[in-house]
Backbone as CSV, one residue per row, in Angstrom:
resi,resn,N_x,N_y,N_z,CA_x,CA_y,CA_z,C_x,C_y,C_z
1,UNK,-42.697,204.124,-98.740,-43.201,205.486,-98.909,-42.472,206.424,-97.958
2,UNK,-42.414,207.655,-98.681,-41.472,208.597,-97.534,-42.332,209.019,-96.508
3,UNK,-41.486,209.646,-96.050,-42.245,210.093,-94.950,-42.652,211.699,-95.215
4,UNK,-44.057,212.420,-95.064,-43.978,214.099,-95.248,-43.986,214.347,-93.909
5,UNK,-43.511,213.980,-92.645,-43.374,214.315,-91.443,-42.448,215.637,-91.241
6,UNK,-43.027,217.018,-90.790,-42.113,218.004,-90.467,-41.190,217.862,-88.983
7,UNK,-40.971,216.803,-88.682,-40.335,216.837,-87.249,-38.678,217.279,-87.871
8,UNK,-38.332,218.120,-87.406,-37.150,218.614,-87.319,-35.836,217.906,-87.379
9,UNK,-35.411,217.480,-88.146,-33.962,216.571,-88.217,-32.743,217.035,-87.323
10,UNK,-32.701,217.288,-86.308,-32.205,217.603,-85.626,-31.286,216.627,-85.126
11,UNK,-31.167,215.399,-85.660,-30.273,214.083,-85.355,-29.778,213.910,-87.083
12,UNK,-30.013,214.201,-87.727,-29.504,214.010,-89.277,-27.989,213.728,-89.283
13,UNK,-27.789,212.613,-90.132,-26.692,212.111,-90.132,-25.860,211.102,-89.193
14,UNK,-26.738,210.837,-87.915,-26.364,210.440,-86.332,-26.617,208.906,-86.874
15,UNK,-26.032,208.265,-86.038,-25.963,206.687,-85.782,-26.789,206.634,-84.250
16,UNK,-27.832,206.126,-83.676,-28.583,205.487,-82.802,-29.222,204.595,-82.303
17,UNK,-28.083,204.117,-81.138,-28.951,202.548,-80.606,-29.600,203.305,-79.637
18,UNK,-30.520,202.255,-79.687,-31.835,202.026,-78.736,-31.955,200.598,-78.003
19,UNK,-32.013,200.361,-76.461,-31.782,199.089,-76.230,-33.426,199.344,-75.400
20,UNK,-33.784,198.005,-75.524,-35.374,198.053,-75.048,-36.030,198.331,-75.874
21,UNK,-36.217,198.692,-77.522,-36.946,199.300,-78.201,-38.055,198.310,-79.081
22,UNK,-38.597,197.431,-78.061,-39.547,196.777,-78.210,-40.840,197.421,-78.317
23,UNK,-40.688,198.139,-77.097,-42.373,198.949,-76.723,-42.275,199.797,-75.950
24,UNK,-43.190,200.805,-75.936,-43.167,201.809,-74.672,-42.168,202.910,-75.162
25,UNK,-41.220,203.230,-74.466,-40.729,204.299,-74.396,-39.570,204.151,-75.303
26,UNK,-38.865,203.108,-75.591,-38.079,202.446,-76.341,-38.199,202.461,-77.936
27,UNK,-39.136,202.577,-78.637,-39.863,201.814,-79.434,-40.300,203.136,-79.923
28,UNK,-40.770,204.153,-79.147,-41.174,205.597,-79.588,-39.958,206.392,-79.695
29,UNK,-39.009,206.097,-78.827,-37.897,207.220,-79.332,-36.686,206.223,-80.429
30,UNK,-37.188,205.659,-80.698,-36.502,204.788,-82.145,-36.812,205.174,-83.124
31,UNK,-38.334,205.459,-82.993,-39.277,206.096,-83.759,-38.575,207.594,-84.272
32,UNK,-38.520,208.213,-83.364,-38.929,209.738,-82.691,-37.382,210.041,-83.725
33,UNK,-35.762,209.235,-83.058,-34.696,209.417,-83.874,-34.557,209.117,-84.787
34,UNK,-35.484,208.158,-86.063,-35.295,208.125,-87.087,-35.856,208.939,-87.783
35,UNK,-37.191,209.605,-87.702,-37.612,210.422,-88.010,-37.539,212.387,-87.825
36,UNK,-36.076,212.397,-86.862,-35.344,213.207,-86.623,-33.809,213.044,-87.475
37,UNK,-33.679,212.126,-88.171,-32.727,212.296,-89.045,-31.813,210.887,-89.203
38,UNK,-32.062,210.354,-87.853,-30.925,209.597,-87.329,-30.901,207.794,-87.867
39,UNK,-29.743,207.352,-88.180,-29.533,205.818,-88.858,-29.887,205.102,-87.796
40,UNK,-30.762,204.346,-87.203,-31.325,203.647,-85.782,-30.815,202.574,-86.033
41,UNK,-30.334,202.091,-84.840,-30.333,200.061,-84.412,-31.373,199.962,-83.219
42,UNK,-32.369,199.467,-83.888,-33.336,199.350,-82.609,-32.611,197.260,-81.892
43,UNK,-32.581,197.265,-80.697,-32.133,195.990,-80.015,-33.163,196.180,-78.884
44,UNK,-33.699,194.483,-79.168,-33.825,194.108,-77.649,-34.309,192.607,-77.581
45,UNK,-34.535,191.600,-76.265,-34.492,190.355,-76.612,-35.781,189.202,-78.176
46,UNK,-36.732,190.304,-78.116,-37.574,189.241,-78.956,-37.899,190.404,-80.350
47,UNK,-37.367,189.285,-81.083,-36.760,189.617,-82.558,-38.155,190.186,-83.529
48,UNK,-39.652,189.553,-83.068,-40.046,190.176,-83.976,-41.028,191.593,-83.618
49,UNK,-40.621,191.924,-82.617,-41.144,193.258,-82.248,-40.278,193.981,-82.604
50,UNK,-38.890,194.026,-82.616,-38.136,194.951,-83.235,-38.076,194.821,-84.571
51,UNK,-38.137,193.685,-85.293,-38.392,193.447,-87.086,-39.531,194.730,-87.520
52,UNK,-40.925,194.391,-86.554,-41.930,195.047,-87.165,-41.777,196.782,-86.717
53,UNK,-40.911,197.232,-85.844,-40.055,198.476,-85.279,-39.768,198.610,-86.756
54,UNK,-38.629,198.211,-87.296,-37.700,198.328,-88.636,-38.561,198.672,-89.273
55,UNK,-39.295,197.669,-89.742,-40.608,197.634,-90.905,-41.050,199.426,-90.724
56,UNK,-41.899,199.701,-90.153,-42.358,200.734,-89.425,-41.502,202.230,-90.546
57,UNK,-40.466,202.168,-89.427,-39.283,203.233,-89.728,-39.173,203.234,-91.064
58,UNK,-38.613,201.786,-91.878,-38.353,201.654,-93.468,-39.452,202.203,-94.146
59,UNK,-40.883,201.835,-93.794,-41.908,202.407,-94.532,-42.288,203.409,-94.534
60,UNK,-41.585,204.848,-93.838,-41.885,205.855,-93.868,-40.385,206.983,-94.525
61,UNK,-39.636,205.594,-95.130,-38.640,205.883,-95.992,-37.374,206.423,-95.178
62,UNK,-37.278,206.201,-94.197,-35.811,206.286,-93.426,-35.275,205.105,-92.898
63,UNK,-34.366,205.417,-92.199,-33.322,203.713,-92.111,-33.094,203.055,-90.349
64,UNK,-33.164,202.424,-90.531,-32.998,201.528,-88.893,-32.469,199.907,-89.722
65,UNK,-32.040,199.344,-88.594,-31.574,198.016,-88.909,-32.297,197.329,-86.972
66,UNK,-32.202,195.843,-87.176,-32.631,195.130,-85.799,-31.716,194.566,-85.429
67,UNK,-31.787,194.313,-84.000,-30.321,194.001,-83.749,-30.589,192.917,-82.542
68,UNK,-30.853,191.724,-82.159,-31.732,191.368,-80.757,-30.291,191.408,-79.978
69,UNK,-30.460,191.341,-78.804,-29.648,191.834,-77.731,-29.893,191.428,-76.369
70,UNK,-29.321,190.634,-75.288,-29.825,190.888,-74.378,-28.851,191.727,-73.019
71,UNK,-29.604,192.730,-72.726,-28.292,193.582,-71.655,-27.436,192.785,-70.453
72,UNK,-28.402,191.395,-69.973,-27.896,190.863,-69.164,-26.572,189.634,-69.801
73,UNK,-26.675,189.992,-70.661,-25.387,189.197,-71.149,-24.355,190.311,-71.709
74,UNK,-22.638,190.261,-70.950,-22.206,190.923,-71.523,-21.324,191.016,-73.044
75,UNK,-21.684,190.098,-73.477,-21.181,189.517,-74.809,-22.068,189.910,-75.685
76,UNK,-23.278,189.672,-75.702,-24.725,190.299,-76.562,-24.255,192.283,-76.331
77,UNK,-24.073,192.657,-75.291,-23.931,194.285,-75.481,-22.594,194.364,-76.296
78,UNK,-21.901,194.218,-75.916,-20.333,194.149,-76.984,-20.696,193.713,-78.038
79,UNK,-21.379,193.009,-78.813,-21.774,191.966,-79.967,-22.600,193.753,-80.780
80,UNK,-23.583,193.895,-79.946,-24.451,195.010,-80.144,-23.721,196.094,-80.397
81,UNK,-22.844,196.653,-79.742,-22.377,197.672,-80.207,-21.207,197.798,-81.563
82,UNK,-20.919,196.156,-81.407,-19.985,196.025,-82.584,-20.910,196.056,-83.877
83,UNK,-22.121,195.157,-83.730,-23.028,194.960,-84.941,-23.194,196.591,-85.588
84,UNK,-23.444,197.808,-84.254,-24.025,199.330,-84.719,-22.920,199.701,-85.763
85,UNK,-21.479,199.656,-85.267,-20.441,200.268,-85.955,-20.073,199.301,-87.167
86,UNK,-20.510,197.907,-87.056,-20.321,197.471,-88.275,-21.077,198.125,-89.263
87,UNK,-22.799,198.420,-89.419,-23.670,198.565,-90.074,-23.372,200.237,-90.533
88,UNK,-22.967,201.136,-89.661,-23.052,202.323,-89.832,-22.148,203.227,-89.808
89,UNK,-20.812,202.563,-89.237,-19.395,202.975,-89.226,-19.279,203.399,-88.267
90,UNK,-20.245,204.096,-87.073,-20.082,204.712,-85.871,-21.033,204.857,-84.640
91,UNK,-20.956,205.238,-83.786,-22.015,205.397,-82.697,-21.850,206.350,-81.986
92,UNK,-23.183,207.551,-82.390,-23.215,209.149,-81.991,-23.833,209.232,-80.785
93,UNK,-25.107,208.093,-80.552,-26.039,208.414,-79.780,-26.259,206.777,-78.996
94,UNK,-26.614,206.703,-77.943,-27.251,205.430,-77.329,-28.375,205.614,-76.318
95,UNK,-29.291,205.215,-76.693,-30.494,205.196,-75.660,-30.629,203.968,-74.596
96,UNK,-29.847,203.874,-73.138,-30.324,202.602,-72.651,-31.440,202.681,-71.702
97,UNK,-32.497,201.998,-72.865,-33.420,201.487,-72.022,-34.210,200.846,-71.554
98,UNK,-32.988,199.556,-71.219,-33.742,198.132,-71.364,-33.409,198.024,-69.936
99,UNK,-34.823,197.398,-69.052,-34.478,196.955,-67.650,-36.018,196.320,-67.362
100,UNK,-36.287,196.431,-66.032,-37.561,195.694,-65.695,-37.841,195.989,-64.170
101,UNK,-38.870,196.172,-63.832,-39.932,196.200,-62.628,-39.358,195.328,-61.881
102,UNK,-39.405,194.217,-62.247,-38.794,193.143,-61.121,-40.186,192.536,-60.548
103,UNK,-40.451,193.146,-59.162,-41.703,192.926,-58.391,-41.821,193.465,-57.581
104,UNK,-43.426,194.630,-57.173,-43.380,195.260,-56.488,-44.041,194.595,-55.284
105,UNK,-43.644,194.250,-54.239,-43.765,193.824,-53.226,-43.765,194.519,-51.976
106,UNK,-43.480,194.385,-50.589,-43.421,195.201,-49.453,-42.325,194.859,-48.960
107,UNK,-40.942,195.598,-48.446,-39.811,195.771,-48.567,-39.158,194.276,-47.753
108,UNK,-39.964,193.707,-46.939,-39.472,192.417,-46.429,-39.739,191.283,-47.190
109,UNK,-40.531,191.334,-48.034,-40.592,190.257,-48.705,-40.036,190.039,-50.301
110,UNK,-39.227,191.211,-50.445,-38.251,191.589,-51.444,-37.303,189.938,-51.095
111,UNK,-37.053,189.719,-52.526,-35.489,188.279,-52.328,-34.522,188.600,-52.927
112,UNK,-33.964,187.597,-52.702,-32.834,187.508,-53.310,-32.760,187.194,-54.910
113,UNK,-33.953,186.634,-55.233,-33.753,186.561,-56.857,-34.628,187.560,-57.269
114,UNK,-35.442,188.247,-56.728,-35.843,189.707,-56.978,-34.789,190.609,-57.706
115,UNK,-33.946,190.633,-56.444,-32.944,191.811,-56.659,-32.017,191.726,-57.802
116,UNK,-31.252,190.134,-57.831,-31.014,189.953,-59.243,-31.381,190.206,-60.363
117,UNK,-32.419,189.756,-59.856,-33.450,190.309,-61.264,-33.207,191.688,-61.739
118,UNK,-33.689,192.430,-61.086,-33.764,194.249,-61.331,-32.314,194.694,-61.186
119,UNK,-31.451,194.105,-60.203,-29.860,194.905,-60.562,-28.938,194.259,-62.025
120,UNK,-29.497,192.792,-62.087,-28.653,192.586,-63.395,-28.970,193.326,-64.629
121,UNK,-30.441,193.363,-64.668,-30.467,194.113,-65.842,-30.685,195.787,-66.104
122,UNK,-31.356,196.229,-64.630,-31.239,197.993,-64.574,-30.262,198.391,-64.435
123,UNK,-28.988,197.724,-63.668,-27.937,198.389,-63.474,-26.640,197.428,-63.781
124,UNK,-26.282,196.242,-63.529,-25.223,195.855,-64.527,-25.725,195.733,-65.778
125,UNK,-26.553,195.671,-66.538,-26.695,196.268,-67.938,-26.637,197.000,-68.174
126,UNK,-26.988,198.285,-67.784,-26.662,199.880,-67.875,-25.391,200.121,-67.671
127,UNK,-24.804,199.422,-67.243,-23.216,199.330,-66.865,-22.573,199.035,-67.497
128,UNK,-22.416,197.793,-68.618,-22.187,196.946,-69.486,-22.552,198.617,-70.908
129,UNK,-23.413,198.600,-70.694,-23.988,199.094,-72.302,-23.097,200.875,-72.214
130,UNK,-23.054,201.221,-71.024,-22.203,202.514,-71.016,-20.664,202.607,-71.393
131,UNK,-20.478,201.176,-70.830,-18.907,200.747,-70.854,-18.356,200.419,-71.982
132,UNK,-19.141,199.653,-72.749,-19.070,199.421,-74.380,-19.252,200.332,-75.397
133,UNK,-20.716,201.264,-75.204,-20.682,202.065,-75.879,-19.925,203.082,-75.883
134,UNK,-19.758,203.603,-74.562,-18.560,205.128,-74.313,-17.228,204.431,-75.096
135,UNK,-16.648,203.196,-75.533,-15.379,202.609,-75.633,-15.253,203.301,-77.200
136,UNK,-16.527,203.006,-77.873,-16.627,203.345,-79.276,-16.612,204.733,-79.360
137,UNK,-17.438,205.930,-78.224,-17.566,207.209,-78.991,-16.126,208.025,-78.739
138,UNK,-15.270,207.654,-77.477,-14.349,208.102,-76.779,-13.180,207.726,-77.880
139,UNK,-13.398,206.806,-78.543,-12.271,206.092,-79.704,-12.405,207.398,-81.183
140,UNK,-14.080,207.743,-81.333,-14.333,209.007,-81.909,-14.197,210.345,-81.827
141,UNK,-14.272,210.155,-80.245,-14.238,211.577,-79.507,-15.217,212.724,-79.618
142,UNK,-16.557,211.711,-79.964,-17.474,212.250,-79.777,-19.058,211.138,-79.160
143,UNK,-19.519,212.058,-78.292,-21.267,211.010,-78.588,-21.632,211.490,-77.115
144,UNK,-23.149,210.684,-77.099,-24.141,210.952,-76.083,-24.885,210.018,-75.641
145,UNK,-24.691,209.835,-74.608,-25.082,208.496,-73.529,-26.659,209.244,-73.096
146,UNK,-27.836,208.530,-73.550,-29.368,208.928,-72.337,-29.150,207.643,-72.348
147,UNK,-29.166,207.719,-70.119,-30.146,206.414,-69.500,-31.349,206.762,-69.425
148,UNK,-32.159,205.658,-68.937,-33.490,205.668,-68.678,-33.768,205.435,-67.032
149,UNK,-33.661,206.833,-66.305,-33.363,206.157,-64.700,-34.734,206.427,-64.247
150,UNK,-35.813,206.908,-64.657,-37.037,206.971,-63.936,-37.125,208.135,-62.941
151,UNK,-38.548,208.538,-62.788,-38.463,209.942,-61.191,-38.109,208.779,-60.708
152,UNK,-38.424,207.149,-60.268,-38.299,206.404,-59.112,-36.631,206.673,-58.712
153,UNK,-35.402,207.107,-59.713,-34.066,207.213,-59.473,-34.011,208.609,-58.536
154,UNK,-35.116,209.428,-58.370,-34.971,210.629,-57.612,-35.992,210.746,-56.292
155,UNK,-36.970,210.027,-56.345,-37.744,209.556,-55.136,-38.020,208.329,-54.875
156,UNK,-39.084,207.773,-53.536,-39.231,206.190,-53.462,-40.856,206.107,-54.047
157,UNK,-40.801,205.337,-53.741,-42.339,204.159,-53.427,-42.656,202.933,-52.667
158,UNK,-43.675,203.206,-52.169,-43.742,201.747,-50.945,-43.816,200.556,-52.053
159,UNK,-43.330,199.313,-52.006,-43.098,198.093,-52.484,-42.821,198.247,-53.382
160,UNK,-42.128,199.485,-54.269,-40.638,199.451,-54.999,-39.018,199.251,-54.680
161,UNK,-38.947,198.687,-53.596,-38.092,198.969,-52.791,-36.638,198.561,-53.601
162,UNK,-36.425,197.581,-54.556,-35.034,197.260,-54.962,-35.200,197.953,-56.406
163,UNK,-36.349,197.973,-56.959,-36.246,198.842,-58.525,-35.433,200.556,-57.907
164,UNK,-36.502,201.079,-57.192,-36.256,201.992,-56.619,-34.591,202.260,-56.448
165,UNK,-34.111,201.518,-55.686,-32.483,201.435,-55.568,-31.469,202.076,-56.693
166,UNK,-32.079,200.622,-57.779,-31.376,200.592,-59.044,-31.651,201.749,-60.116
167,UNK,-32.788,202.275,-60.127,-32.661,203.676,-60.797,-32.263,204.765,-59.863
168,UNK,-31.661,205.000,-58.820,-30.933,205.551,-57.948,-29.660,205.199,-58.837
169,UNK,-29.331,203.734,-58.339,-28.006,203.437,-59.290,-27.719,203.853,-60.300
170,UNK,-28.788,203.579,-61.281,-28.121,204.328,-62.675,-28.522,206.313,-62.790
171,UNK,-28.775,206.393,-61.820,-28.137,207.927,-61.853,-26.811,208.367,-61.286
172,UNK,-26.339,207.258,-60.791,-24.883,207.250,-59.976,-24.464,207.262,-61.316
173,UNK,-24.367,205.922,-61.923,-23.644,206.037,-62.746,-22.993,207.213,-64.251
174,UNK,-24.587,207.556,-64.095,-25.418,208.507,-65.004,-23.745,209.980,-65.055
175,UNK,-23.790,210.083,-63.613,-23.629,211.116,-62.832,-21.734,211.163,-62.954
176,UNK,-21.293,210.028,-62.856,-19.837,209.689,-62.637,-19.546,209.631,-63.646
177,UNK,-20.342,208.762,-64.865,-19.641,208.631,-66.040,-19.409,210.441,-67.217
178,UNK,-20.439,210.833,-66.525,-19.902,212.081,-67.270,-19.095,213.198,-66.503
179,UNK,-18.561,212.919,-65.291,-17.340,213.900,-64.893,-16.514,213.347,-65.792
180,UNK,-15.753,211.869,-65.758,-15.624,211.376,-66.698,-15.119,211.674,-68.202
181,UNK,-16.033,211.776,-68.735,-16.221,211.704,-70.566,-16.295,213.101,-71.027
182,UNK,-16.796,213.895,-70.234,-17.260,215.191,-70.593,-16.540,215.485,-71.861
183,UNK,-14.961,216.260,-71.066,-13.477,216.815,-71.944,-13.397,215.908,-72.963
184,UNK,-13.523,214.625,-72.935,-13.317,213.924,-74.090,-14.679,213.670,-75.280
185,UNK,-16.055,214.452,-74.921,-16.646,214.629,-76.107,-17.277,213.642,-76.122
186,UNK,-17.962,213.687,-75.096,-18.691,212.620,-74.741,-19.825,212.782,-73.428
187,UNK,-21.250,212.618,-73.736,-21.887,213.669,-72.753,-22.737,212.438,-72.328
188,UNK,-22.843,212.179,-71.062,-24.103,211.276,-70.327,-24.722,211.827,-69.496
189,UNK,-26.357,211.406,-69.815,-27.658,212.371,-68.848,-28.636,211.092,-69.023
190,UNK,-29.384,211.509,-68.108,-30.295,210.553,-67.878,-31.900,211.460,-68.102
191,UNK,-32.583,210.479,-68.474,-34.307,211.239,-68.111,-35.080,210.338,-67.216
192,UNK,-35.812,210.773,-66.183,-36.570,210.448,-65.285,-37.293,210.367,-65.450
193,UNK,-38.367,209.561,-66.563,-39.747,209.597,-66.737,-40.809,209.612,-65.612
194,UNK,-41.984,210.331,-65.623,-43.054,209.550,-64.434,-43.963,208.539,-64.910
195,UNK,-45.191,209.270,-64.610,-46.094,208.195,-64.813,-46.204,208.441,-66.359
196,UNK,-45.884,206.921,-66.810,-45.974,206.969,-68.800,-47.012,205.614,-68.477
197,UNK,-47.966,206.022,-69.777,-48.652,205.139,-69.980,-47.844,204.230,-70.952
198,UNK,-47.538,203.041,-70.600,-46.828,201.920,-71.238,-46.805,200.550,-70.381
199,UNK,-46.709,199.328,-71.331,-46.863,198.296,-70.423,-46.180,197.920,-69.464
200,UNK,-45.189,198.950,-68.796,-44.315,198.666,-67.669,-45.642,198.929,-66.463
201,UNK,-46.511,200.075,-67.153,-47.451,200.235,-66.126,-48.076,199.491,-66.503
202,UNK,-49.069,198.627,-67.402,-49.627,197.425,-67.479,-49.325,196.280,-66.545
203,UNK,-48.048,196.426,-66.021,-47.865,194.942,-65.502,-47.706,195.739,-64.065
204,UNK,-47.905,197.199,-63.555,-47.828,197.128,-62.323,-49.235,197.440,-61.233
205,UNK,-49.734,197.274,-61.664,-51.430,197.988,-61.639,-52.500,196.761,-61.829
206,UNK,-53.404,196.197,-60.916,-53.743,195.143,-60.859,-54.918,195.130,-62.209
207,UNK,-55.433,196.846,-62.514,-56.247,196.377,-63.637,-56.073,197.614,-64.468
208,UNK,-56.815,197.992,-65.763,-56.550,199.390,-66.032,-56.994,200.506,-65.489
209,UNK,-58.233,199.930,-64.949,-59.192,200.902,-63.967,-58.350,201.549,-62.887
210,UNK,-57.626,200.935,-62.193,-56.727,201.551,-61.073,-55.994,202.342,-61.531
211,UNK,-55.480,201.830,-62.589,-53.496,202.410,-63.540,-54.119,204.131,-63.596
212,UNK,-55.466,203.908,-64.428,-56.052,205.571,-65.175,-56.480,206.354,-63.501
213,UNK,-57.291,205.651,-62.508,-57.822,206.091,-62.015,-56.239,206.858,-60.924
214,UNK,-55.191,205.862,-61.070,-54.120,206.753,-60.305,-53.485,207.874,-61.139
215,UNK,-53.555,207.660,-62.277,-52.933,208.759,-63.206,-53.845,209.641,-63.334
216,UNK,-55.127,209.854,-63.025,-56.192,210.926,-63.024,-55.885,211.928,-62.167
217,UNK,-55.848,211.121,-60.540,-55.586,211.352,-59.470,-54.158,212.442,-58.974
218,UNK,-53.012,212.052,-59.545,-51.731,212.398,-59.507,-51.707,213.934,-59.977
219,UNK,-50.921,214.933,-59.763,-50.538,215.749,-60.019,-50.920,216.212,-61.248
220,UNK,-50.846,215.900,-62.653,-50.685,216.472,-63.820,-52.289,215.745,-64.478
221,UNK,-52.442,214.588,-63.715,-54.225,214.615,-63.983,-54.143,213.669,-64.856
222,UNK,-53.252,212.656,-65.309,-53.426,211.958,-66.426,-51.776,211.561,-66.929
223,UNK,-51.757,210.408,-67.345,-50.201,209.684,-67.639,-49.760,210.369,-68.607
224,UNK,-48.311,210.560,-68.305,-48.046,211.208,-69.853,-47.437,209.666,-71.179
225,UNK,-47.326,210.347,-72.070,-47.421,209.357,-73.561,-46.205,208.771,-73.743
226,UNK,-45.948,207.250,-74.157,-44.207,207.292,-74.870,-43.763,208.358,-75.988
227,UNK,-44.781,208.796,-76.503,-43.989,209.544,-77.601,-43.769,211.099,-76.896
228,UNK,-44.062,211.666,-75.756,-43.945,212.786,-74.810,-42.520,212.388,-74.561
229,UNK,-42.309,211.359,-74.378,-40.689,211.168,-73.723,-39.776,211.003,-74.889
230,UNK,-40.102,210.387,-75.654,-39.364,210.381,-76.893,-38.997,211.768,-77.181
231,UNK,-39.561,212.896,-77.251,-39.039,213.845,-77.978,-38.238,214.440,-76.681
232,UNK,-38.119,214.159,-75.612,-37.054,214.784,-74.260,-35.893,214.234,-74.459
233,UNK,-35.768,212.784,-74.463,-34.872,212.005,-75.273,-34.312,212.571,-76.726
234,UNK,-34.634,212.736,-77.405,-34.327,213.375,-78.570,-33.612,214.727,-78.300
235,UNK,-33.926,215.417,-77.561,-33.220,216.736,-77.412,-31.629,216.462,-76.459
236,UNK,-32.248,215.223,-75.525,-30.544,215.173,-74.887,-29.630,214.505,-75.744
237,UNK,-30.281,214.269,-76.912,-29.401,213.245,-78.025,-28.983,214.465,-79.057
238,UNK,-29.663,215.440,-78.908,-29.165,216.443,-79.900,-28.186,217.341,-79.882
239,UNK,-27.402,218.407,-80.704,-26.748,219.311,-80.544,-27.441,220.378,-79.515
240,UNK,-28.554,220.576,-79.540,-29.468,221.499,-78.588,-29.230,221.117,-77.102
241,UNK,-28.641,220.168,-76.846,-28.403,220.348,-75.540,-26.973,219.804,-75.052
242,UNK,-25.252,220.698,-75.870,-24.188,220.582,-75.983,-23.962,220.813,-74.492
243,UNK,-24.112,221.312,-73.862,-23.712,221.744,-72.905,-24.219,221.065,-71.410
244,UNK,-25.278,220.164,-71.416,-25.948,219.450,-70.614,-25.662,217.790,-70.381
245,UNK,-25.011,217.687,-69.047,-23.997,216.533,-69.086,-24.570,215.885,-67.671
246,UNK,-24.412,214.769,-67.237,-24.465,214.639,-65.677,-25.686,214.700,-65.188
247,UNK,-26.895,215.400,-66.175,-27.984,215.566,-65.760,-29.622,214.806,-65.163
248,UNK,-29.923,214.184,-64.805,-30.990,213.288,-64.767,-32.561,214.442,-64.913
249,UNK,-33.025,214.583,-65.948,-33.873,215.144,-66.434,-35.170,214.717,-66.133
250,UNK,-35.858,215.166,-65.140,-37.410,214.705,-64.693,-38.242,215.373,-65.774
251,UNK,-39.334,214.153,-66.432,-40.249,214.260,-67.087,-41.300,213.628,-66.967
252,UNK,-41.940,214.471,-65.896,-42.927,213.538,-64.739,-44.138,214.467,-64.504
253,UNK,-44.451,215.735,-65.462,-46.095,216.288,-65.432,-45.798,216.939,-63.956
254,UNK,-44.351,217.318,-63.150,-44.798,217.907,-61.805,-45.294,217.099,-60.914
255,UNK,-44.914,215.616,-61.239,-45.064,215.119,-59.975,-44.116,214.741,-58.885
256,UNK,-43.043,215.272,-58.657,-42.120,214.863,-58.092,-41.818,216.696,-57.392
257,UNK,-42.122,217.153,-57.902,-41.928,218.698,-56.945,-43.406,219.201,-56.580
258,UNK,-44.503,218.625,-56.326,-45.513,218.687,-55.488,-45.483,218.689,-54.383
């Protein structure tokens, strides 16, 4: 069945991966770009959350394909970006935003397989997936890189201490790769989500009672939505924001300039 959704096609005609687009924020702006116009590859490691993603999209009569993927392998991102341009001939847009919490702990008892953890996949995957994908749009001479670097990439938190880092990192990268790409038609920005209600916050919050009662508490009075970020995402993926490169875009309800 089609879809009678008036959301603005403002991606029409676009090719868009999505890495992480299992759940959460991932999963809504897969959503958000197919129903903005755009041919989706939703990827990420377990196959039937992104199947029932597809399903989803197909039944509201627009197109996505699944793609499983994992960022910490760099053969699966190359594989991935080859699978997009096989299926669709090209790649306009890439959303990376596959990574992980790791463990929030207190800064000494951070390890060594902690850090692995959260740098292989927040930031040599983000690394991997920029490097592959920019290879394809730069070969076009056109496209648009959103990371997913978090406010945590623009402020701290006590016993975030190595996540914290790594979305720092991928605003480095965020930041370099588009002095970069710019001239060649090719734009990378990042968005800084805050507090989103999604199971990244499920798994950091000992119950839900705390998660709501801190998002009550906070600045804007309440978590904002995956599909709130999805459509911020959507605009740095669009022609509407040609001119906006390098940027790490806080979408955090005002909590980070309090």
């Amino acid at each position: 069945m089609k879809t009678t959704s008036k959301t603005p096609k403002t991606l029409e005609n676009k090719v868009a991966l999505v890495t992480g687009s299992s759940s959460g924020i991932g999963r809504a702006a897969a959503l958000e770009f197919a129903r903005r116009g755009a041919k989706v590859v939703a990827s990420a490691r377990r196959r039937p959350e992104i199947d029932s993603l597809v399903a989803q999209i197909k039944s509201e009569g627009l197109e996505a394909t699944a793609s499983v993927a994992d960022v910490n392998v760099e053969k699966d991102v190359i594989d991935l970006v080859s699978a997009t341009i096989k299926a669709y001939g090209r790649l306009d847009i890439a959303f990376n935003n596959a990574g992980t919490e790791g463990e929030f702990t207190p800064f000494v008892e951070q390890s060594n397989q902690v850090y692995d953890t959260i740098f292989n996949a927040n930031v040599r995957g983000v690394f991997w997936s920029m490097k592959h994908e920019a290879q394809a749009m730069l070969a076009q001479g056109s496209g648009t890189i959103i990371n997913n670097a978090s406010m945590g990439g623009v402020i701290g938190f006590a016993n975030a201490g190595l996540y914290i880092a790594s979305k720092h990192a991928v605003l480095g990268l965020t930041k370099t790769a588009s002095i970069e790409w710019f001239k060649q038609g090719v734009r990378v920005n990042a968005i800084c989500p805050g507090l989103i209600d999604t199971p990244f916050q499920d798994r950091i919050w000992p119950s839900q009672k705390v998660k709501q009662d801190f998002g009550t508490a906070s600045v804007p009075g309440r978590m904002g939505t995956p599909e709130e970020m999805a459509k911020v995402v959507a605009f740095l993926a669009s022609d509407d924001s040609t001119f906006v490169s390098g940027h790490g875009l806080l979408a955090d309800g005002g909590y980070v300039i309090a």
